[in-house]
DNA sequence: GTCTATATTTCGATAGAC
DNA sequence: GTCTATCGAAATATAGAC
C-alpha cells in the first residue's frame, strides 16, 4: 500500500458540516474542507464527485440526524404530550444546527432527491402522532399543518422575523397548545 | 448634459427581480443586471453600492409588494373569512415570486435590516385579524402561529417536501380551517 | 453618467507524477 | 490515494478617459 488513506468520506462530510455551521454555505469550499481534514483539495475528488455532491451528502447526513432526534421521542400514552415533545425536539435541532437545518428545507433545483425521502422518514413520528390525534383520514393533512408550522416558526425565528418583542419561547408553546387543540378532533 | 441617464435605480431593481425569478440568486450577477437594463456593469455602481446592496433593495421591494397584496384584502365582517383570504393571498404571492419570497425569509447575516421592519408592516393585517379572533392579549402569539404556518407550508411546498401524495391545496385549506378554529377563543 | 480596460480574488476541477 | 501544478472560469469592484 503505497499511500494509505489519510481521510474518509465520513470525515469529509463531518468537516463539511462543521464548516457549514461555523462559516455558512458560501465558505463551504473544497479548499476549506480539505484544510480541515488535512489533505489537499484535489484529493477530495477521489471520494466526492463535486461540490454539489458534497452539499447533498451533508444535507442527507443532517436529515438523518434530525430523524434520530425525533425517533428518540418515545411513544407515550398522551399524544398531546408527544406532539409537544416532537415540536420541541424539532426546534432544538434547528437551533443546534441552523445552517444544516436551512439546507434541508431549502428549495433545490432537483426537488426529488434522496434527501426528501429521508426527510419523509425523519418526520414519520409526526405522522404517527397526528394519526392518533386527528384520525387516519386526516393524518397527512394534520402532519403537514404541524410540520409547516414548526418549520415556519424556526425559520422565521432564525431569520430574525420575530422582532415585535414578546417571548418567542412562549409563542412556540402557545402554538403547540393551539395546534394540539386544533388537530385533536 | 453630456451623458443622459440610460437607466435608473428602479429599472435596476426591477431587472434584478426578474433575473432572480428566472435564473435564481446565483445568476443574479451585476453583469446580468447590466445586460438587462442595457448598460455596462460598472455603471451600476453609480446607483448601487455593491451586490449585497442590490439584493437588499430587491428584498425590500418584494416585501413591499407582499404588503400591498395583503393590504388589498379588505376588512370584512367575518374574521375567519378574512384569515382565510389573507392566507390564500400569502400563498399566491409565494407562488408568483418564489425566489423573491425565499429571499424575504432567508436568514441574513444582519437580521435587523430595514426589510424586517417592512415585513412587520406587511403582515400588519394578520395581526389585526388575530386580535379580533384571539383577543388583544394573544394577538401577537396568534399572528406568529399563523404566519409561521403559512410561511412553513409554502416553503416546504416549494422545496418539494410534500411528497407523500395527497392534495396539497386541500392540505392548505385544512390548515386554514384548523388554525381559524384554534385561534378563535 | 457611462464607458473601456483591468486589477484582484476566488474557486472548481483536472493532469500527471509518485 | 495523495500530491504539485495549473487551467479555466467567473465575478466583484476600481481607475480614469470622455
Tab-separated table of C-alpha atoms (C1' of nucleotides) in Angstrom:
chain	number	residue	atom	x	y	z
A	1	UNK	CA	0.000	0.000	0.000
A	2	UNK	CA	1.853	2.990	-1.281
A	3	UNK	CA	-0.353	5.755	0.044
A	4	UNK	CA	-2.596	4.833	2.956
A	5	UNK	CA	-5.926	6.610	3.295
A	6	UNK	CA	-5.437	9.883	5.014
A	7	UNK	CA	-9.105	10.677	5.203
A	8	UNK	CA	-12.541	9.152	4.614
A	9	UNK	CA	-15.916	10.100	3.219
A	10	UNK	CA	-17.338	10.384	6.718
A	11	UNK	CA	-14.541	12.679	7.788
A	12	UNK	CA	-15.110	14.844	4.738
A	13	UNK	CA	-18.838	15.108	5.353
A	14	UNK	CA	-18.325	15.837	9.037
A	15	UNK	CA	-15.785	18.522	8.211
A	16	UNK	CA	-18.214	19.991	5.736
A	17	UNK	CA	-20.964	20.109	8.331
A	18	UNK	CA	-18.682	21.832	10.805
A	19	UNK	CA	-17.620	24.425	8.270
A	20	UNK	CA	-21.200	24.968	7.204
A	21	UNK	CA	-22.299	25.750	10.741
A	22	UNK	CA	-19.280	27.826	11.579
A	23	UNK	CA	-18.957	29.876	8.410
A	24	UNK	CA	-22.002	29.401	6.217
A	25	UNK	CA	-22.661	27.791	2.889
A	26	UNK	CA	-20.613	30.315	0.929
A	27	UNK	CA	-17.497	29.444	2.894
A	28	UNK	CA	-18.075	25.756	2.425
A	29	UNK	CA	-15.396	25.396	-0.222
A	30	UNK	CA	-13.466	22.334	-1.265
A	31	UNK	CA	-10.346	24.112	-0.064
A	32	UNK	CA	-11.798	24.718	3.386
A	33	UNK	CA	-12.914	21.107	3.696
A	34	UNK	CA	-9.532	19.863	2.570
A	35	UNK	CA	-7.754	22.044	5.101
A	36	UNK	CA	-9.932	20.716	7.873
A	37	UNK	CA	-9.499	17.037	7.093
A	38	UNK	CA	-5.797	17.531	6.478
A	39	UNK	CA	-5.423	16.775	2.798
A	40	UNK	CA	-5.104	18.791	-0.372
A	41	UNK	CA	-8.223	19.845	-2.181
A	42	UNK	CA	-7.783	17.626	-5.252
A	43	UNK	CA	-7.741	14.544	-3.054
A	44	UNK	CA	-11.363	15.161	-2.098
A	45	UNK	CA	-12.439	14.347	-5.635
A	46	UNK	CA	-11.484	10.726	-5.072
A	47	UNK	CA	-14.411	10.403	-2.668
A	48	UNK	CA	-16.784	13.122	-3.732
A	49	UNK	CA	-17.868	13.836	-7.275
A	50	UNK	CA	-18.002	17.607	-6.911
A	51	UNK	CA	-19.112	20.316	-4.560
A	52	UNK	CA	-22.805	19.825	-5.214
A	53	UNK	CA	-22.396	16.184	-4.332
A	54	UNK	CA	-20.750	17.142	-1.069
A	55	UNK	CA	-23.569	19.520	-0.207
A	56	UNK	CA	-26.061	16.770	-0.926
A	57	UNK	CA	-24.203	14.359	1.339
A	58	UNK	CA	-24.133	16.962	4.081
A	59	UNK	CA	-27.861	17.532	3.701
A	60	UNK	CA	-28.579	13.819	3.848
A	61	UNK	CA	-26.497	13.384	6.972
A	62	UNK	CA	-28.300	16.278	8.613
A	63	UNK	CA	-31.699	14.851	7.736
A	64	UNK	CA	-30.728	11.514	9.235
A	65	UNK	CA	-29.565	13.337	12.328
A	66	UNK	CA	-32.909	15.100	12.641
A	67	UNK	CA	-34.719	11.802	12.157
A	68	UNK	CA	-32.789	10.239	15.014
A	69	UNK	CA	-33.671	13.083	17.338
A	70	UNK	CA	-37.348	12.777	16.541
A	71	UNK	CA	-37.298	8.993	16.748
A	72	UNK	CA	-35.795	9.309	20.198
A	73	UNK	CA	-39.107	10.732	21.406
A	74	UNK	CA	-40.710	7.612	22.719
A	75	UNK	CA	-44.301	6.715	22.076
A	76	UNK	CA	-46.179	7.770	25.157
A	77	UNK	CA	-49.688	7.372	26.396
A	78	UNK	CA	-50.552	11.025	25.887
A	79	UNK	CA	-50.485	12.053	22.224
A	80	UNK	CA	-50.699	15.737	23.072
A	81	UNK	CA	-47.585	15.448	25.184
A	82	UNK	CA	-45.878	13.520	22.425
A	83	UNK	CA	-46.773	16.223	19.916
A	84	UNK	CA	-45.301	18.824	22.230
A	85	UNK	CA	-42.095	16.882	22.679
A	86	UNK	CA	-41.694	16.321	18.960
A	87	UNK	CA	-42.189	20.016	18.313
A	88	UNK	CA	-39.656	20.982	20.950
A	89	UNK	CA	-37.106	18.482	19.676
A	90	UNK	CA	-37.597	19.808	16.169
A	91	UNK	CA	-36.896	23.362	17.259
A	92	UNK	CA	-33.955	22.349	19.395
A	93	UNK	CA	-32.391	20.624	16.413
A	94	UNK	CA	-32.813	23.719	14.268
A	95	UNK	CA	-31.146	25.801	16.952
A	96	UNK	CA	-28.275	23.357	17.284
A	97	UNK	CA	-27.574	23.154	13.544
A	98	UNK	CA	-29.184	26.200	11.969
A	99	UNK	CA	-27.365	26.139	8.635
A	100	UNK	CA	-27.783	22.439	8.141
A	101	UNK	CA	-31.415	22.823	9.021
A	102	UNK	CA	-31.832	25.550	6.418
A	103	UNK	CA	-30.185	23.293	3.884
A	104	UNK	CA	-32.794	20.605	4.479
A	105	UNK	CA	-35.703	22.867	3.729
A	106	UNK	CA	-34.041	24.979	1.074
A	107	UNK	CA	-35.502	24.808	-2.384
A	108	UNK	CA	-33.351	22.656	-4.566
A	109	UNK	CA	-33.089	22.552	-8.340
A	110	UNK	CA	-33.990	18.890	-8.175
A	111	UNK	CA	-36.726	18.579	-5.567
A	112	UNK	CA	-36.858	14.810	-5.897
A	113	UNK	CA	-33.599	13.906	-4.251
A	114	UNK	CA	-32.886	11.189	-1.744
A	115	UNK	CA	-32.899	13.885	0.935
A	116	UNK	CA	-36.614	14.219	0.548
A	117	UNK	CA	-37.300	10.537	1.008
A	118	UNK	CA	-35.090	10.657	4.066
A	119	UNK	CA	-36.983	13.680	5.301
A	120	UNK	CA	-40.220	11.770	4.929
A	121	UNK	CA	-38.822	9.006	7.082
A	122	UNK	CA	-37.487	11.521	9.565
A	123	UNK	CA	-40.884	13.034	10.223
A	124	UNK	CA	-42.629	9.667	10.409
A	125	UNK	CA	-43.130	10.083	14.174
A	126	UNK	CA	-45.145	13.199	13.413
A	127	UNK	CA	-47.396	11.288	11.076
A	128	UNK	CA	-47.889	8.714	13.778
A	129	UNK	CA	-48.983	11.205	16.404
A	130	UNK	CA	-51.271	13.105	14.060
A	131	UNK	CA	-52.939	9.829	13.118
A	132	UNK	CA	-53.676	9.283	16.777
A	133	UNK	CA	-54.927	12.824	17.305
A	134	UNK	CA	-56.754	13.581	14.084
A	135	UNK	CA	-57.561	10.114	12.860
A	136	UNK	CA	-56.083	8.171	9.960
A	137	UNK	CA	-58.163	10.034	7.447
A	138	UNK	CA	-56.735	13.430	8.394
A	139	UNK	CA	-53.300	12.243	9.485
A	140	UNK	CA	-51.467	13.548	6.429
A	141	UNK	CA	-53.145	16.944	6.372
A	142	UNK	CA	-52.586	17.299	10.088
A	143	UNK	CA	-48.933	16.296	9.821
A	144	UNK	CA	-48.459	18.873	7.091
A	145	UNK	CA	-50.082	21.518	9.227
A	146	UNK	CA	-47.886	20.680	12.171
A	147	UNK	CA	-44.580	20.411	10.329
A	148	UNK	CA	-45.354	23.522	8.324
A	149	UNK	CA	-45.936	25.484	11.478
A	150	UNK	CA	-42.842	24.175	13.236
A	151	UNK	CA	-40.641	24.723	10.217
A	152	UNK	CA	-42.045	28.158	9.578
A	153	UNK	CA	-41.633	29.163	13.174
A	154	UNK	CA	-37.977	28.263	13.498
A	155	UNK	CA	-37.238	29.626	10.042
A	156	UNK	CA	-38.706	32.995	10.904
A	157	UNK	CA	-37.106	32.922	14.296
A	158	UNK	CA	-33.676	32.305	12.798
A	159	UNK	CA	-34.244	34.909	10.117
A	160	UNK	CA	-34.945	37.482	12.776
A	161	UNK	CA	-38.521	37.920	11.602
A	162	UNK	CA	-39.922	37.969	15.129
A	163	UNK	CA	-38.950	41.490	16.022
A	164	UNK	CA	-42.055	42.807	17.700
A	165	UNK	CA	-40.927	41.824	21.129
A	166	UNK	CA	-42.788	39.299	23.196
A	167	UNK	CA	-41.496	35.992	24.419
A	168	UNK	CA	-40.640	33.767	21.472
A	169	UNK	CA	-40.392	30.627	23.576
A	170	UNK	CA	-43.841	31.343	24.902
A	171	UNK	CA	-45.151	31.939	21.393
A	172	UNK	CA	-43.904	28.481	20.452
A	173	UNK	CA	-45.634	26.907	23.419
A	174	UNK	CA	-48.772	28.810	22.504
A	175	UNK	CA	-48.593	27.329	19.013
A	176	UNK	CA	-48.083	23.839	20.387
A	177	UNK	CA	-51.142	24.116	22.594
A	178	UNK	CA	-53.344	25.645	19.909
A	179	UNK	CA	-52.317	23.115	17.283
A	180	UNK	CA	-52.817	20.207	19.637
A	181	UNK	CA	-56.329	21.503	20.283
A	182	UNK	CA	-56.997	22.117	16.618
A	183	UNK	CA	-55.798	18.740	15.393
A	184	UNK	CA	-57.486	16.686	18.094
A	185	UNK	CA	-60.946	16.065	16.691
B	1	UNK	CA	-25.751	67.182	-20.185
B	2	UNK	CA	-23.027	65.122	-21.727
B	3	UNK	CA	-24.301	61.643	-20.875
B	4	UNK	CA	-28.021	61.398	-20.162
B	5	UNK	CA	-29.233	58.724	-17.766
B	6	UNK	CA	-29.573	55.461	-19.571
B	7	UNK	CA	-31.066	53.635	-16.606
B	8	UNK	CA	-32.466	54.221	-13.129
B	9	UNK	CA	-32.443	52.625	-9.717
B	10	UNK	CA	-35.963	51.338	-10.220
B	11	UNK	CA	-35.053	49.783	-13.530
B	12	UNK	CA	-32.034	48.111	-11.942
B	13	UNK	CA	-34.063	46.702	-9.076
B	14	UNK	CA	-36.805	45.503	-11.417
B	15	UNK	CA	-34.258	43.848	-13.655
B	16	UNK	CA	-32.719	42.200	-10.632
B	17	UNK	CA	-36.088	40.850	-9.559
B	18	UNK	CA	-36.744	39.454	-12.999
B	19	UNK	CA	-33.372	37.752	-13.143
B	20	UNK	CA	-33.818	36.406	-9.650
B	21	UNK	CA	-37.106	34.739	-10.535
B	22	UNK	CA	-35.934	33.489	-13.898
B	23	UNK	CA	-32.500	32.208	-13.016
B	24	UNK	CA	-32.028	32.162	-9.261
B	25	UNK	CA	-29.929	34.077	-6.805
B	26	UNK	CA	-26.634	32.640	-8.054
B	27	UNK	CA	-27.232	34.014	-11.525
B	28	UNK	CA	-28.163	37.403	-10.154
B	29	UNK	CA	-24.846	38.992	-11.074
B	30	UNK	CA	-24.024	42.608	-11.735
B	31	UNK	CA	-23.213	41.604	-15.273
B	32	UNK	CA	-26.607	40.019	-15.825
B	33	UNK	CA	-28.400	43.033	-14.399
B	34	UNK	CA	-26.345	45.375	-16.543
B	35	UNK	CA	-27.132	43.381	-19.671
B	36	UNK	CA	-30.822	43.529	-18.914
B	37	UNK	CA	-31.023	47.251	-18.279
B	38	UNK	CA	-28.769	47.957	-21.236
B	39	UNK	CA	-25.674	49.416	-19.651
B	40	UNK	CA	-22.237	48.125	-18.735
B	41	UNK	CA	-21.723	46.565	-15.358
B	42	UNK	CA	-19.541	49.306	-13.862
B	43	UNK	CA	-22.299	51.862	-14.454
B	44	UNK	CA	-24.475	50.091	-11.916
B	45	UNK	CA	-22.140	51.160	-9.164
B	46	UNK	CA	-23.265	54.756	-9.630
B	47	UNK	CA	-26.669	53.788	-8.237
B	48	UNK	CA	-25.985	50.744	-6.114
B	49	UNK	CA	-23.204	50.372	-3.602
B	50	UNK	CA	-22.480	46.731	-4.318
B	51	UNK	CA	-24.187	43.431	-4.964
B	52	UNK	CA	-25.319	42.951	-1.387
B	53	UNK	CA	-26.939	46.354	-1.544
B	54	UNK	CA	-28.789	45.346	-4.692
B	55	UNK	CA	-30.025	42.151	-3.093
B	56	UNK	CA	-31.255	44.161	-0.136
B	57	UNK	CA	-33.107	46.565	-2.402
B	58	UNK	CA	-34.699	43.640	-4.233
B	59	UNK	CA	-35.753	42.103	-0.938
B	60	UNK	CA	-37.257	45.368	0.259
B	61	UNK	CA	-39.209	45.832	-2.956
B	62	UNK	CA	-40.528	42.290	-2.693
B	63	UNK	CA	-41.609	42.803	0.897
B	64	UNK	CA	-43.459	45.963	-0.060
B	65	UNK	CA	-45.109	44.023	-2.859
B	66	UNK	CA	-46.265	41.353	-0.432
B	67	UNK	CA	-47.555	44.009	1.920
B	68	UNK	CA	-49.675	45.539	-0.814
B	69	UNK	CA	-51.211	42.191	-1.670
B	70	UNK	CA	-52.146	41.559	1.935
B	71	UNK	CA	-53.413	45.087	2.460
B	72	UNK	CA	-55.676	44.612	-0.549
B	73	UNK	CA	-57.662	42.098	1.486
B	74	UNK	CA	-60.394	44.324	2.792
B	75	UNK	CA	-61.573	44.221	6.358
B	76	UNK	CA	-64.722	42.145	6.336
B	77	UNK	CA	-67.336	41.270	8.835
B	78	UNK	CA	-66.198	37.662	9.178
B	79	UNK	CA	-62.714	37.394	10.689
B	80	UNK	CA	-62.460	33.717	9.809
B	81	UNK	CA	-63.077	34.519	6.194
B	82	UNK	CA	-60.544	37.326	6.357
B	83	UNK	CA	-57.973	34.976	7.840
B	84	UNK	CA	-58.593	32.550	5.017
B	85	UNK	CA	-58.218	35.219	2.378
B	86	UNK	CA	-55.020	36.526	3.898
B	87	UNK	CA	-53.594	33.035	3.995
B	88	UNK	CA	-54.528	32.386	0.365
B	89	UNK	CA	-53.101	35.700	-0.772
B	90	UNK	CA	-49.899	34.938	1.079
B	91	UNK	CA	-49.506	31.607	-0.666
B	92	UNK	CA	-50.420	33.043	-4.046
B	93	UNK	CA	-47.705	35.639	-3.671
B	94	UNK	CA	-45.142	32.986	-2.818
B	95	UNK	CA	-46.141	31.038	-5.909
B	96	UNK	CA	-45.935	34.114	-8.098
B	97	UNK	CA	-42.482	35.157	-6.878
B	98	UNK	CA	-40.919	32.109	-5.282
B	99	UNK	CA	-37.304	33.283	-5.241
B	100	UNK	CA	-38.124	36.730	-4.003
B	101	UNK	CA	-40.281	35.156	-1.357
B	102	UNK	CA	-37.440	32.935	-0.247
B	103	UNK	CA	-35.212	35.973	-0.042
B	104	UNK	CA	-37.606	37.647	2.390
B	105	UNK	CA	-37.497	34.810	4.863
B	106	UNK	CA	-33.908	33.780	4.307
B	107	UNK	CA	-31.591	34.093	7.245
B	108	UNK	CA	-29.453	37.140	6.837
B	109	UNK	CA	-26.099	37.972	8.410
B	110	UNK	CA	-27.712	41.109	9.790
B	111	UNK	CA	-31.189	40.148	10.972
B	112	UNK	CA	-32.084	43.720	11.894
B	113	UNK	CA	-32.356	45.251	8.464
B	114	UNK	CA	-34.987	47.583	7.097
B	115	UNK	CA	-36.534	44.575	5.339
B	116	UNK	CA	-37.645	43.268	8.672
B	117	UNK	CA	-39.403	46.436	9.683
B	118	UNK	CA	-41.092	46.435	6.306
B	119	UNK	CA	-42.070	42.820	6.822
B	120	UNK	CA	-43.625	43.732	10.116
B	121	UNK	CA	-45.717	46.365	8.368
B	122	UNK	CA	-46.573	43.918	5.591
B	123	UNK	CA	-48.108	41.394	7.955
B	124	UNK	CA	-49.969	44.013	9.950
B	125	UNK	CA	-53.307	42.831	8.526
B	126	UNK	CA	-52.568	39.450	10.063
B	127	UNK	CA	-52.056	40.998	13.448
B	128	UNK	CA	-55.346	42.800	13.056
B	129	UNK	CA	-57.337	39.678	12.306
B	130	UNK	CA	-55.710	37.646	15.054
B	131	UNK	CA	-56.548	40.400	17.511
B	132	UNK	CA	-60.174	40.045	16.520
B	133	UNK	CA	-60.099	36.264	16.703
B	134	UNK	CA	-57.871	35.585	19.669
B	135	UNK	CA	-58.139	38.824	21.581
B	136	UNK	CA	-55.609	41.581	22.019
B	137	UNK	CA	-53.765	39.678	24.683
B	138	UNK	CA	-52.986	36.749	22.397
B	139	UNK	CA	-52.869	38.671	19.125
B	140	UNK	CA	-49.094	38.524	18.757
B	141	UNK	CA	-48.755	34.850	19.649
B	142	UNK	CA	-51.624	34.016	17.334
B	143	UNK	CA	-50.157	36.068	14.486
B	144	UNK	CA	-46.858	34.270	14.922
B	145	UNK	CA	-48.605	30.935	14.833
B	146	UNK	CA	-50.472	31.841	11.693
B	147	UNK	CA	-47.592	33.381	9.772
B	148	UNK	CA	-45.275	30.579	10.846
B	149	UNK	CA	-47.683	28.008	9.493
B	150	UNK	CA	-48.280	29.824	6.220
B	151	UNK	CA	-44.605	30.501	5.672
B	152	UNK	CA	-43.647	26.964	6.583
B	153	UNK	CA	-46.275	25.494	4.330
B	154	UNK	CA	-45.284	27.351	1.198
B	155	UNK	CA	-41.606	26.904	1.967
B	156	UNK	CA	-41.977	23.157	2.218
B	157	UNK	CA	-44.245	23.078	-0.761
B	158	UNK	CA	-41.716	24.920	-2.895
B	159	UNK	CA	-38.889	22.789	-1.578
B	160	UNK	CA	-40.713	19.684	-2.700
B	161	UNK	CA	-41.061	18.460	0.858
B	162	UNK	CA	-44.673	17.369	0.390
B	163	UNK	CA	-44.012	14.191	-1.490
B	164	UNK	CA	-46.364	11.752	0.152
B	165	UNK	CA	-49.137	12.401	-2.280
B	166	UNK	CA	-52.413	13.866	-1.199
B	167	UNK	CA	-53.890	17.131	-2.328
B	168	UNK	CA	-51.633	19.992	-1.293
B	169	UNK	CA	-54.277	22.643	-1.958
B	170	UNK	CA	-56.648	20.725	0.258
B	171	UNK	CA	-53.996	20.422	2.946
B	172	UNK	CA	-53.664	24.192	2.926
B	173	UNK	CA	-57.406	24.650	3.287
B	174	UNK	CA	-57.366	22.111	6.090
B	175	UNK	CA	-54.711	24.163	7.839
B	176	UNK	CA	-56.693	27.354	7.374
B	177	UNK	CA	-59.792	25.817	8.911
B	178	UNK	CA	-57.928	24.221	11.803
B	179	UNK	CA	-55.991	27.364	12.614
B	180	UNK	CA	-59.079	29.525	12.460
B	181	UNK	CA	-60.672	27.142	14.945
B	182	UNK	CA	-57.612	27.047	17.125
B	183	UNK	CA	-57.075	30.786	17.302
B	184	UNK	CA	-60.693	31.714	17.850
B	185	UNK	CA	-61.099	31.533	21.605
C	1	DG	C1'	-23.170	59.082	-16.010
C	2	DT	C1'	-21.262	55.839	-18.993
C	3	DC	C1'	-17.677	53.810	-20.989
C	4	DT	C1'	-13.178	50.649	-21.774
C	5	DA	C1'	-9.824	48.288	-19.561
C	6	DT	C1'	-8.234	45.834	-15.977
C	7	DA	C1'	-6.926	44.544	-11.287
C	8	DT	C1'	-7.957	41.140	-7.925
C	9	DT	C1'	-9.742	37.417	-5.924
C	10	DT	C1'	-11.661	33.122	-5.520
C	11	DC	C1'	-12.979	28.793	-6.587
C	12	DG	C1'	-13.963	24.369	-9.023
C	13	DA	C1'	-11.820	20.934	-11.341
C	14	DT	C1'	-8.190	18.287	-13.971
C	15	DA	C1'	-3.478	16.259	-15.415
C	16	DG	C1'	0.039	13.617	-14.362
C	17	DA	C1'	3.977	12.300	-11.173
C	18	DC	C1'	4.825	9.394	-7.189
D	1	DG	C1'	-4.776	7.773	-2.799
D	2	DT	C1'	-2.311	11.888	-2.404
D	3	DC	C1'	0.370	15.190	-4.124
D	4	DT	C1'	2.101	19.609	-7.014
D	5	DA	C1'	0.986	22.489	-10.545
D	6	DT	C1'	-2.138	24.704	-13.156
D	7	DC	C1'	-6.015	25.640	-16.023
D	8	DG	C1'	-10.197	27.999	-16.731
D	9	DA	C1'	-13.968	30.474	-15.490
D	10	DA	C1'	-16.344	33.743	-13.164
D	11	DA	C1'	-17.447	37.646	-10.636
D	12	DT	C1'	-16.786	41.970	-7.838
D	13	DA	C1'	-15.018	46.233	-7.987
D	14	DT	C1'	-11.982	50.223	-9.337
D	15	DA	C1'	-9.365	53.735	-12.319
D	16	DG	C1'	-9.538	57.045	-15.467
D	17	DA	C1'	-10.946	58.789	-20.188
D	18	DC	C1'	-14.849	61.033	-22.448
